Coordinates of C-alpha atoms in Angstrom, one line a residue:
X1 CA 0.0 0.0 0.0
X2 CA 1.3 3.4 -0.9
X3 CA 1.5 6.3 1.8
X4 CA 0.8 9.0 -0.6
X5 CA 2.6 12.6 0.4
X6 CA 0.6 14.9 1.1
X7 CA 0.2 18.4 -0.4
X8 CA 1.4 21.2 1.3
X9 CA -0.6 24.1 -1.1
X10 CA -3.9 22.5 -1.5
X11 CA -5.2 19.6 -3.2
X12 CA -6.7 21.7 -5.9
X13 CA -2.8 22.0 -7.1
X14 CA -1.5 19.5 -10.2
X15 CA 2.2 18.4 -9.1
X16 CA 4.7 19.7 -11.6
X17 CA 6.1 16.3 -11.2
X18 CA 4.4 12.9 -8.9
X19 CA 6.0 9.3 -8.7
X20 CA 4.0 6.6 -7.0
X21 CA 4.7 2.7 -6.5
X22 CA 7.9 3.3 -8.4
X23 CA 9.9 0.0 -8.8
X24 CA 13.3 -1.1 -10.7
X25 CA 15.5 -4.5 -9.9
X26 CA 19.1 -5.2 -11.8
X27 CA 18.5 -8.7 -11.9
X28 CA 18.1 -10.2 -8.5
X29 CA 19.0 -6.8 -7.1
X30 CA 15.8 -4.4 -6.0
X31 CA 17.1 -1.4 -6.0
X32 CA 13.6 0.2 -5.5
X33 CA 10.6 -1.4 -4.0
X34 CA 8.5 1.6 -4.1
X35 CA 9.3 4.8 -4.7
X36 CA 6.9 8.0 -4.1
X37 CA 7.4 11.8 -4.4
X38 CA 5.5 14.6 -5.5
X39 CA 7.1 18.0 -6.3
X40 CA 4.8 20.8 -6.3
X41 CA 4.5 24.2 -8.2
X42 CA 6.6 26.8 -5.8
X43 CA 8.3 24.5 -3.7
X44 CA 11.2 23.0 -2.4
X45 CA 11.2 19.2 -1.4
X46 CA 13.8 17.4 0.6
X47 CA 14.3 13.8 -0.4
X48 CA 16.0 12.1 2.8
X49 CA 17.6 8.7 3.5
X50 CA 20.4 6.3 3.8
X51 CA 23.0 5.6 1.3
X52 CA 21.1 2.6 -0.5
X53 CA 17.7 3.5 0.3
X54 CA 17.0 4.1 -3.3
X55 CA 17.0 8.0 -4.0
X56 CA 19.8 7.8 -6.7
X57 CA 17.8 5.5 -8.6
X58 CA 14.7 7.3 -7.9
X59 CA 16.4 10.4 -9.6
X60 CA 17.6 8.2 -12.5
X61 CA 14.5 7.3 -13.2
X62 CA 12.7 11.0 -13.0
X63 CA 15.7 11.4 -15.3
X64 CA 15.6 9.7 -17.8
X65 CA 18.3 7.6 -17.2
X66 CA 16.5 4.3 -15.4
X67 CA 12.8 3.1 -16.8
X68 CA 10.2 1.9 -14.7
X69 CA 9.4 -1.9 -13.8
X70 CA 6.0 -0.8 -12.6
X71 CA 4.6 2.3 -10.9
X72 CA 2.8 5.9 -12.2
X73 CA 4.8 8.8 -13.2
X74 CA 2.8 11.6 -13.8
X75 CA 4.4 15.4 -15.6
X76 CA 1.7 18.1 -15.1
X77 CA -1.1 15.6 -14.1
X78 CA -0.1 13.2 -17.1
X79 CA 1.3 9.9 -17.6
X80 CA 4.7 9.5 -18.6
X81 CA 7.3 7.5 -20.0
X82 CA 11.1 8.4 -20.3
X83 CA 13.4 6.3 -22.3
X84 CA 16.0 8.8 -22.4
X85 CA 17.8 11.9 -21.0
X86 CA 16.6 14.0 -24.0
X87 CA 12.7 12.9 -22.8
X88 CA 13.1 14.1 -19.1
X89 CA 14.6 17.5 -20.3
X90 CA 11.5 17.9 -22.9
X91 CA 9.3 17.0 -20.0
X92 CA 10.9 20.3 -18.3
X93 CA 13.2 18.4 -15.5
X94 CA 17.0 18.7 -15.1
X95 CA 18.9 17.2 -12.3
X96 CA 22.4 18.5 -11.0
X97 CA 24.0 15.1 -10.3
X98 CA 26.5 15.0 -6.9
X99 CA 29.7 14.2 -9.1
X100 CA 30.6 17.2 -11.6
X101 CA 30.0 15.5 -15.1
X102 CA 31.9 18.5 -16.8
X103 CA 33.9 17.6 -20.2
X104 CA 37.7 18.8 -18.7
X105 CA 38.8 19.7 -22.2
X106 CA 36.5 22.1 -23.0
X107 CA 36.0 25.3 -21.8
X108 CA 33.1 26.6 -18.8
X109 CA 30.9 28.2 -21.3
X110 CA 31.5 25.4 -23.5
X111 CA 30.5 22.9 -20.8
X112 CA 27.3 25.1 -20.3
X113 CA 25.9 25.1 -23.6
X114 CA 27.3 21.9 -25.2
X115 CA 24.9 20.5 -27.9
X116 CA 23.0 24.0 -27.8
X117 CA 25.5 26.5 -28.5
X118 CA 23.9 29.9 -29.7
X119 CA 24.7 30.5 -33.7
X120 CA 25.2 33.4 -35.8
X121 CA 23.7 34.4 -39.0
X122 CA 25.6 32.0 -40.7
X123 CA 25.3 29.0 -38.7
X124 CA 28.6 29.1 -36.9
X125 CA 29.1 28.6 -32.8
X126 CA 28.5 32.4 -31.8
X127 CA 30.9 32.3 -28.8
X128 CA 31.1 35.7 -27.3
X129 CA 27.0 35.2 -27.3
X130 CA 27.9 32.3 -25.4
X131 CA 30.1 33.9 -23.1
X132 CA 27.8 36.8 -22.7
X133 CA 24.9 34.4 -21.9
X134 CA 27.6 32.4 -19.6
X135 CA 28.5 35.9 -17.4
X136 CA 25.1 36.3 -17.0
X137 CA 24.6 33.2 -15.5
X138 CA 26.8 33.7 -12.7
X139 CA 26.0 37.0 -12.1
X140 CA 22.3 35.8 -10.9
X141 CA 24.6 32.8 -9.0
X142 CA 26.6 35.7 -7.6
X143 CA 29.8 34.4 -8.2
X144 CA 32.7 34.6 -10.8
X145 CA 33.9 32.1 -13.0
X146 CA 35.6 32.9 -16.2
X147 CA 33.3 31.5 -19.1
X148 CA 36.7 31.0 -21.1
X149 CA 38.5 29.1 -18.7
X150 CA 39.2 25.4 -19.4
X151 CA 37.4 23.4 -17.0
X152 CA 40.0 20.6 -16.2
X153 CA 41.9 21.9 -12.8
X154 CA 38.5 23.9 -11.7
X155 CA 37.9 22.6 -7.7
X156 CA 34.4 20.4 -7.3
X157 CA 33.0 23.7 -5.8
X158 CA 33.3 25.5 -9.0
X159 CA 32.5 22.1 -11.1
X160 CA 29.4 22.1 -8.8
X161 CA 28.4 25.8 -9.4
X162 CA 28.8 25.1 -12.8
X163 CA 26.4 22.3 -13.0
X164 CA 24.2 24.6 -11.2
X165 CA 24.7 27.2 -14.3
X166 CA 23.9 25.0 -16.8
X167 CA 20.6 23.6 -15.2
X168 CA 19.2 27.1 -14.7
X169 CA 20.0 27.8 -18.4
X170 CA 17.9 25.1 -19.3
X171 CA 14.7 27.1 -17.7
X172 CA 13.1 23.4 -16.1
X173 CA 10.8 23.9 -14.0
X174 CA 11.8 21.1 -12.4
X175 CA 15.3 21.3 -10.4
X176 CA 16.6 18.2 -9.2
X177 CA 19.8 18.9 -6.9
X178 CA 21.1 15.7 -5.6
X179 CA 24.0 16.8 -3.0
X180 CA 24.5 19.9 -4.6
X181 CA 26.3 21.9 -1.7
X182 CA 28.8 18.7 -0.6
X183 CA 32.0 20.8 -1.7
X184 CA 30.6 24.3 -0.8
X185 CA 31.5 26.9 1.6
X186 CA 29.1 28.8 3.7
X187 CA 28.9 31.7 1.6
X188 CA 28.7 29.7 -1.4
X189 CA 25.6 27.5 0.0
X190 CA 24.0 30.8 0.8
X191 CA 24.2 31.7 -2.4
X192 CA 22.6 29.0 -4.2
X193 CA 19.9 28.9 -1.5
X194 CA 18.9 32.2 -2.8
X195 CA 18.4 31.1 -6.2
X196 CA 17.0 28.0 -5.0
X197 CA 14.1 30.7 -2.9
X198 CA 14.3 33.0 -6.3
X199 CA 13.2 29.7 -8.7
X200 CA 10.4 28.9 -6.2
X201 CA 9.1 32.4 -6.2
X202 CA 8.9 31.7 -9.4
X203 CA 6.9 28.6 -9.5
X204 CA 9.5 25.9 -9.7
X205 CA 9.7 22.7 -8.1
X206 CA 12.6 21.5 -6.5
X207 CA 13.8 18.3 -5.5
X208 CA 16.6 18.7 -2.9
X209 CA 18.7 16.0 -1.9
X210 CA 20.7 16.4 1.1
X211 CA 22.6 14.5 3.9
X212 CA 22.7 17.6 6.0
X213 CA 19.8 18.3 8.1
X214 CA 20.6 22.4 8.8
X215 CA 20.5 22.5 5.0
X216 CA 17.1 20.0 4.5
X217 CA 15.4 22.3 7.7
X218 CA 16.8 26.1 6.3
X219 CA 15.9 25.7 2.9
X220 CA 12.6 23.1 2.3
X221 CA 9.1 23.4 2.6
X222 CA 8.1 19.0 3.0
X223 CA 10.7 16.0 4.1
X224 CA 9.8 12.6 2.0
X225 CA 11.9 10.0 4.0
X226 CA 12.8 6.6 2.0
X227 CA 14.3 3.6 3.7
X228 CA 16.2 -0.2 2.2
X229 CA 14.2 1.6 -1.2
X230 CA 10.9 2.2 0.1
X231 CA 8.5 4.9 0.8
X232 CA 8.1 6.3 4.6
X233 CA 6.5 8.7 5.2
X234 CA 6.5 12.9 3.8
X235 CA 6.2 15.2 6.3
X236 CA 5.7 19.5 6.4
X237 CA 9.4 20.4 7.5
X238 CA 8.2 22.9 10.1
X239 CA 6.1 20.1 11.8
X240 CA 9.0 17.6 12.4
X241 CA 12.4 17.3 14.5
X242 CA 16.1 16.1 13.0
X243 CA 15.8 13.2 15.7
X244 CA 12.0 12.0 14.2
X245 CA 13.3 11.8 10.8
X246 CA 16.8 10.0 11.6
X247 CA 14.9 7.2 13.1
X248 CA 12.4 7.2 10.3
X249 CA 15.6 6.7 8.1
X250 CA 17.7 4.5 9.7
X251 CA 15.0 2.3 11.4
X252 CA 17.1 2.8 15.0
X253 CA 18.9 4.7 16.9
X254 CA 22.2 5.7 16.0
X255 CA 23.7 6.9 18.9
X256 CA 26.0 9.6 19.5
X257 CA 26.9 11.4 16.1
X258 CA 30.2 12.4 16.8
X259 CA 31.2 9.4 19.3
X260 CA 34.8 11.5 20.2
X261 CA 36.4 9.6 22.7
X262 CA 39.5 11.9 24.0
X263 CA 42.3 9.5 23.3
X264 CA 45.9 9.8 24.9
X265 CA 48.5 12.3 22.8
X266 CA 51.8 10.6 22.1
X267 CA 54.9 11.6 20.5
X268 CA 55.0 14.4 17.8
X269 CA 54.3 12.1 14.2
X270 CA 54.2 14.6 11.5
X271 CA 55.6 17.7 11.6
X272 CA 55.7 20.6 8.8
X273 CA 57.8 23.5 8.5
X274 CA 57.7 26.8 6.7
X275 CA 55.9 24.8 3.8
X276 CA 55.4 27.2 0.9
X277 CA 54.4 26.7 -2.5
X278 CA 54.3 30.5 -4.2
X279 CA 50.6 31.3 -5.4
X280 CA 48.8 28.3 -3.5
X281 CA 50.2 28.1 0.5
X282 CA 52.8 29.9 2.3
X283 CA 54.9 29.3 6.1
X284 CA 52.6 26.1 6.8
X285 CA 54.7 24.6 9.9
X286 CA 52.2 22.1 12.1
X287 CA 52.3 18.8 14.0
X288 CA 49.9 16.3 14.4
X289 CA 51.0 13.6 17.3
X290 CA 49.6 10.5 18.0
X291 CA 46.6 9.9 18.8
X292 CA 45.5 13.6 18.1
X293 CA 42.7 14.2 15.3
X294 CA 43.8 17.5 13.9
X295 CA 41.0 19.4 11.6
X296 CA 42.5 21.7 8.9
X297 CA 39.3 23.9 8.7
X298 CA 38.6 26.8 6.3
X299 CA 36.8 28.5 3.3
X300 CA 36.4 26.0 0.0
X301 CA 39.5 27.3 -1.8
X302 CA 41.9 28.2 1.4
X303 CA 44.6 26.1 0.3
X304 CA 43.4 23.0 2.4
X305 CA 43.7 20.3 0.0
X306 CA 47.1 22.0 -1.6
X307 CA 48.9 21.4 1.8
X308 CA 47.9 18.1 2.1
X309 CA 48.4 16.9 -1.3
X310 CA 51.7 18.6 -1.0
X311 CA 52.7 16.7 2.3
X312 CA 51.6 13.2 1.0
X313 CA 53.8 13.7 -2.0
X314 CA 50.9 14.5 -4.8
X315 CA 52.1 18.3 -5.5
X316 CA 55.3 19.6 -5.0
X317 CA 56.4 22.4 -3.0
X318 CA 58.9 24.8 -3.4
X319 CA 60.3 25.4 0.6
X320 CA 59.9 24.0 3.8
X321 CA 60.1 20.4 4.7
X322 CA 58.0 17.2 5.9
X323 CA 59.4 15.1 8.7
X324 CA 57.2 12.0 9.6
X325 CA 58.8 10.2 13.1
X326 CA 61.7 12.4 13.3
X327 CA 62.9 12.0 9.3
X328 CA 62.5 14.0 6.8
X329 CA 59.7 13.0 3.8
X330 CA 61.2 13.1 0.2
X331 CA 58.9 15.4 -1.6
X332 CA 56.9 15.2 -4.4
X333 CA 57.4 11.4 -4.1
X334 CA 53.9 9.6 -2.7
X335 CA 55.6 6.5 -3.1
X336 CA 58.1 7.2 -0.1
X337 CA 55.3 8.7 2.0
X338 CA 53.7 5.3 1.6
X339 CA 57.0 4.1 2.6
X340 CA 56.6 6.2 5.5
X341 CA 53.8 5.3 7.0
X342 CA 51.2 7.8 5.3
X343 CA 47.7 7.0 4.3
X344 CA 45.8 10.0 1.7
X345 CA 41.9 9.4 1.8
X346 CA 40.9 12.6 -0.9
X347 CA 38.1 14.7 -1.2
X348 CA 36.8 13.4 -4.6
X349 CA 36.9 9.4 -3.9
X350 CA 35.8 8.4 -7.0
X351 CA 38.2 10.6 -9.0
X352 CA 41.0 10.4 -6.9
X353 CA 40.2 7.5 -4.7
X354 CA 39.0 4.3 -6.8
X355 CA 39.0 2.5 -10.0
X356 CA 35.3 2.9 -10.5
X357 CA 35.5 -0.4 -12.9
X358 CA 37.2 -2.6 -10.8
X359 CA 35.9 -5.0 -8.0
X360 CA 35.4 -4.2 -4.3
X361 CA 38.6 -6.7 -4.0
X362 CA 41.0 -5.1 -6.1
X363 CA 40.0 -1.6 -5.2
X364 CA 40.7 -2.2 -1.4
X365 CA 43.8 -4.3 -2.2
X366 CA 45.4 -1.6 -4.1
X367 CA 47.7 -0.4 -1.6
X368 CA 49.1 -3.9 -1.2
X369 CA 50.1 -5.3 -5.1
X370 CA 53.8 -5.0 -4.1
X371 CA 53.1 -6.6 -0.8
X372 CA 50.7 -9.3 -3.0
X373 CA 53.3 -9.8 -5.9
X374 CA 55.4 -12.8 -6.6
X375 CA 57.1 -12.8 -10.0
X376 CA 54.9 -9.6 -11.2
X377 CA 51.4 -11.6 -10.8
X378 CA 49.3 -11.5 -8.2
X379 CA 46.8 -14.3 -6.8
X380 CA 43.2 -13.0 -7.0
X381 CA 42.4 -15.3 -3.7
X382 CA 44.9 -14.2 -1.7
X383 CA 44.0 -10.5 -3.1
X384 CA 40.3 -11.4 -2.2
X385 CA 41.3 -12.5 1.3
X386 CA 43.5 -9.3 2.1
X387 CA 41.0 -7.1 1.1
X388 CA 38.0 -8.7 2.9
X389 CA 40.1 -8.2 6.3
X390 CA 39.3 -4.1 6.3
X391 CA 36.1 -4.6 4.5
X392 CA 34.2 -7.0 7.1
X393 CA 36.3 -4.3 9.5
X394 CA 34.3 -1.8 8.2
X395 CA 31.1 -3.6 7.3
X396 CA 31.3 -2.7 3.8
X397 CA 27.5 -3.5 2.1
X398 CA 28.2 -5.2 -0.8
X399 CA 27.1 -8.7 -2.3
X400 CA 29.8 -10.2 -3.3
X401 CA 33.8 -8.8 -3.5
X402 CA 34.2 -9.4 -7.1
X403 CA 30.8 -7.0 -7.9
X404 CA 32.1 -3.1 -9.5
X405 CA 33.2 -0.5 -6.5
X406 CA 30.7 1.2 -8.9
X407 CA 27.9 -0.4 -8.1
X408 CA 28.2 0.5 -4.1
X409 CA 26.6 3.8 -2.3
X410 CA 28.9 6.3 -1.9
X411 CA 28.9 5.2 1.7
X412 CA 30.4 2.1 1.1
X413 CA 32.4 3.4 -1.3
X414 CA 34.1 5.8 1.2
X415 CA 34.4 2.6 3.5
X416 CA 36.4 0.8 0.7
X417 CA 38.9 4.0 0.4
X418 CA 39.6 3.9 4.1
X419 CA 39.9 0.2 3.8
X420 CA 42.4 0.5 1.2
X421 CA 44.7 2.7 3.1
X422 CA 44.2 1.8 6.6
X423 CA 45.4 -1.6 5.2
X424 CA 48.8 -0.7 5.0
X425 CA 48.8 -0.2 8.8
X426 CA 50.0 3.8 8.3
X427 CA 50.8 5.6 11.7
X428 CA 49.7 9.1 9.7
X429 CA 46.0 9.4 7.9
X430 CA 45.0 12.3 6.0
X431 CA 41.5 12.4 5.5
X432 CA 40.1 15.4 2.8
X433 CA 36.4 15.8 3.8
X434 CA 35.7 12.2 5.1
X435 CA 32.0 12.1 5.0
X436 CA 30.9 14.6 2.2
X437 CA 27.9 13.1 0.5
X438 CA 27.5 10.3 2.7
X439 CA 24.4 9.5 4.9
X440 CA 23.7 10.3 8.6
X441 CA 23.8 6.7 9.9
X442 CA 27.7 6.0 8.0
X443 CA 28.4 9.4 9.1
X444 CA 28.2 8.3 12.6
X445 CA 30.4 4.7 11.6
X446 CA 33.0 6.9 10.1
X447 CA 33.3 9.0 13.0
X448 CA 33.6 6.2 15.5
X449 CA 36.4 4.5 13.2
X450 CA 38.5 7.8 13.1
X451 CA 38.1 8.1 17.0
X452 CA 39.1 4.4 17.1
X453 CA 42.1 5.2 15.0
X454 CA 43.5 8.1 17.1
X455 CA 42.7 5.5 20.3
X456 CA 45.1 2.7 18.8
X457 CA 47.6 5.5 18.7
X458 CA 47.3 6.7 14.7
X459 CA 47.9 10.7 14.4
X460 CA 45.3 12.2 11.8
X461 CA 44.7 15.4 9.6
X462 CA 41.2 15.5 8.9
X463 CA 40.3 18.1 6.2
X464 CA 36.3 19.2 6.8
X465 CA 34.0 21.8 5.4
X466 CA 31.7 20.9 7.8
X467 CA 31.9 23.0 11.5
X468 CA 29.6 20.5 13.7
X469 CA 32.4 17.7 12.4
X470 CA 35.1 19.9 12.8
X471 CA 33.9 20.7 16.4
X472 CA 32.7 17.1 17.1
X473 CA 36.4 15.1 16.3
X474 CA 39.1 17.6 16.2
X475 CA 41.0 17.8 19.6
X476 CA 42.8 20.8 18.1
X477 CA 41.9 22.9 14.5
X478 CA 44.2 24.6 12.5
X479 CA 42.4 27.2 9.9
X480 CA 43.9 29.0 7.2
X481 CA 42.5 31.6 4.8
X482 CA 43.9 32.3 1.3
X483 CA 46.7 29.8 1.8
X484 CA 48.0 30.6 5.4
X485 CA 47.3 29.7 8.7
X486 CA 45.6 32.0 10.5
X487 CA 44.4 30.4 14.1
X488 CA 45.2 27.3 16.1
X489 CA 43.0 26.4 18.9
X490 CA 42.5 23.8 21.4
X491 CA 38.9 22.1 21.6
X492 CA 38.3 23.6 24.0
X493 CA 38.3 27.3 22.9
X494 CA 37.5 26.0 19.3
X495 CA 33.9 27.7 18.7
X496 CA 32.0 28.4 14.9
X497 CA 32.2 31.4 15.5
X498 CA 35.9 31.9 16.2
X499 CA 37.0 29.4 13.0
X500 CA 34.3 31.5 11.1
X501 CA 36.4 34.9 12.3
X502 CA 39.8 33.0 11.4
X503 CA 38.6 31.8 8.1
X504 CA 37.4 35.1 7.1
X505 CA 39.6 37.3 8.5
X506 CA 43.4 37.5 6.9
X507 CA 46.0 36.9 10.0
X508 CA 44.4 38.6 12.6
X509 CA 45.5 35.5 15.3
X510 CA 49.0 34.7 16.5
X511 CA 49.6 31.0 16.0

């Protein structure tokens, strides 16, 4: 039986867009049992739930991308049936996936208006048009990109707001925004919002998909919950509590959120000096020791990632140095950070952190082929049985090891990352935005396993855009603005507003 959502303008109102019963399987896999949502003229809709509860193929299907096994789909009050992309756009729905899909080769503006690129009189690619039209675009977004720039190199914030760009060119009236804010600073969130309000004003619908609740409670109008790819319940956000609709998606209670347990502080394990690399970061000089969680906090585009790519070897630098247990790192080399006892989790794991077409297996076995290798080949049972050691650890959710990393949530798939580097046993773990774009309820696992980490001793940078996780986890945070560090503070002085100040403010406290 289908709980249908109800309306929160009137039942007088046709849904831009309603979904009822939907169901799809891949072969003895249900990935949706039965999917319901209704998006109304002049709202914004939250569409909450676990990694694996179904809402990415939900959106596939609204999409375009997936077809129904059974179920109604109704555009404006009227059946429909999508066999392709091309369909769900005629139908007046775009969706602004939560990995960038940008073609790196070409330019932003390109990347905007490819396969509908305004023409002149004679039929040729009118690009300052293009550019024009491009300009405009972020103007409304209130930000600046420069439509001519090539888009490989451009950080996921900027590949998201691009995304973003090239939805709201499309004029939908549908919006589908599935994680859109993961890589976003505050400022830029509170940008989009007010586009997001702007297109509502308007009369558009939008479908907002979100893991974080001060996001799903600031910015939407009704909550539909979906749980193991069913329907729940929908709910009026301002009748409902965060607590109420964790339960409704997990099924239990999760416990404490940030399960920080205050671990004991060893010896100094990392320590940087005076790193530098001119135009990115300059006079970096830090230690983590063990058993410390350190949080490198700041504004998307404060040099975070740059100074830890650069201490794990990824980027070079051009002064200071690296010392890991008393000797110094070789730079520029990830290899001999490896060596050294360093693990890199990045931001963008399915970039930067997994072969999307290989198995669970492989992917979590990575780090160990020299380990694995006898003669130059390597045994897949033995691979199998070293991988499965982190994964069980971790209670990775997948049917077999041998199925496509692909074809986990991104919450497993962030579980197979840390299993692939915490299987080398390192003594140093960078993590770059550890739960971005993962559910509540792995949140919490993810959180436990870093404070279980620092407890056995391991000393970790964690890299987080996120201030309750910051605040949660770090026993001390270091924040920089525009590639320097401008405050250091213990937890216990370590307030949002005083890494807000720091981030915003150039240098105005003495490390």
């Amino acid at each position: 039986m289908i709980n249908s959502p109800e309306p929160t303008i009137g039942r007088s109102i046709t849904p831009l867009l309603s979904l009822r019963g939907a169901a799809k399987a891949f072969g003895p896999v249900i990935a949706l049992a039965d999917g319901v949502v209704e998006i109304l003229p002049g709202e914004i809709h939250a569409l909450v739930g676990e990694n694996g509860a179904g809402k990415s193929t939900l959106v596939k299907i609204l999409a375009g991308l997936y077809s129904l096994d059974a179920g109604e789909f109704l555009v404006q009050g009227k059946p429909v049936t999508f066999r392709t992309v091309a369909d769900s756009k005629a139908a007046g729905i775009s969706v602004i996936y939560q990995e960038p899909t940008l073609f790196p080769d070409l330019t932003v503006a390109e990347n905007i208006f490819i396969g509908r690129q305004p023409k002149n009189a004679l039929g040729l690619i009118n690009r300052s048009a293009m550019r024009k039209e491009a300009r405009a675009l972020f103007e409304q977004l209130g930000v600046r990109i420069d439509p001519d720039r090539i888009a490989e190199g451009l950080s996921i914030a900027d590949q998201q707001i691009i995304e973003i760009a090239k939805a709201i060119s499309l004029d939908a009236n549908v919006l589908i925004m599935d994680e859109p804010t993961a890589a976003l600073s505050g400022l830029e969130v509170e940008r989009l919002f007010q586009v997001a309000r702007a297109l509502r004003a308007n009369g558009a619908g939008i479908l907002f998909i979100s893991h974080r609740f001060d996001e799903v409670f600031a910015l939407c109008d009704r909550i539909t919950v979906m749980r193991d790819g069913e329907y729940i319940t929908t709910h009026q956000t301002n009748e409902v509590t965060s607590p109420q609709i964790v339960r409704e998606m997990v099924g239990r209670d999760i416990g404490a959120l940030f399960p920080k347990v205050v671990a004991e502080v060893g010896k100094t394990v990392l320590k940087v000096s005076d790193l530098s690399r001119t135009g990115v970061f300059a006079d970096i000089s830090f230690a983590v020791k063990a058993g410390e969680i350190v949080a490198l906090a700041g504004l998307v585009g404060a040099g975070r990632t740059e100074v830890a790519r650069a201490i794990f070897g990824i980027d070079p630098y051009d002064h200071g140095s690296v010392e890991l247990h008393g000797a110094r790192v070789k730079p520029n080399n990830p290899q001999a950070a490896i060596d050294a006892g360093m693990g890199f989790v990045p931001e963008d794991r399915r970039k930067q952190g997994l072969v999307m077409d290989l198995s669970v297996a492989r992917n979590a076995a990575l780090t160990l082929r020299n380990r694995l290798s006898r003669f130059g080949l390597i045994n897949a049972a033995t691979e199998r049985r070293a991988a499965e050691d982190w994964t069980t650890r971790l209670q990775v959710k997948t049917r077999s090891q041998e199925y496509k990393v692909s074809t986990l949530s991104g919450g497993n798939q962030q579980k197979v990352v840390l299993a692939k580097w915490l299987a080398i046993e390192p003594t140093f773990l960078i993590v770059d935005e550890p739960t971005r774009g993962i559910d509540v309820g792995t949140k919490s696992e993810v959180h436990r396993l870093l404070s279980d980490l620092a407890g056995r001793g391991i000393a970790i940078l964690m890299i987080s855009s996120e201030l309750p996780e910051v605040l949660g986890m770090a026993d001390r945070v270091l924040v920089m603005h525009e590639g320097r560090l401008t405050a250091q503070l213990d937890r216990a002085d370590a307030t949002a507003e005083s890494i807000m100040h720091a981030a915003t403010a150039k240098l105005e406290r003495s490390l």
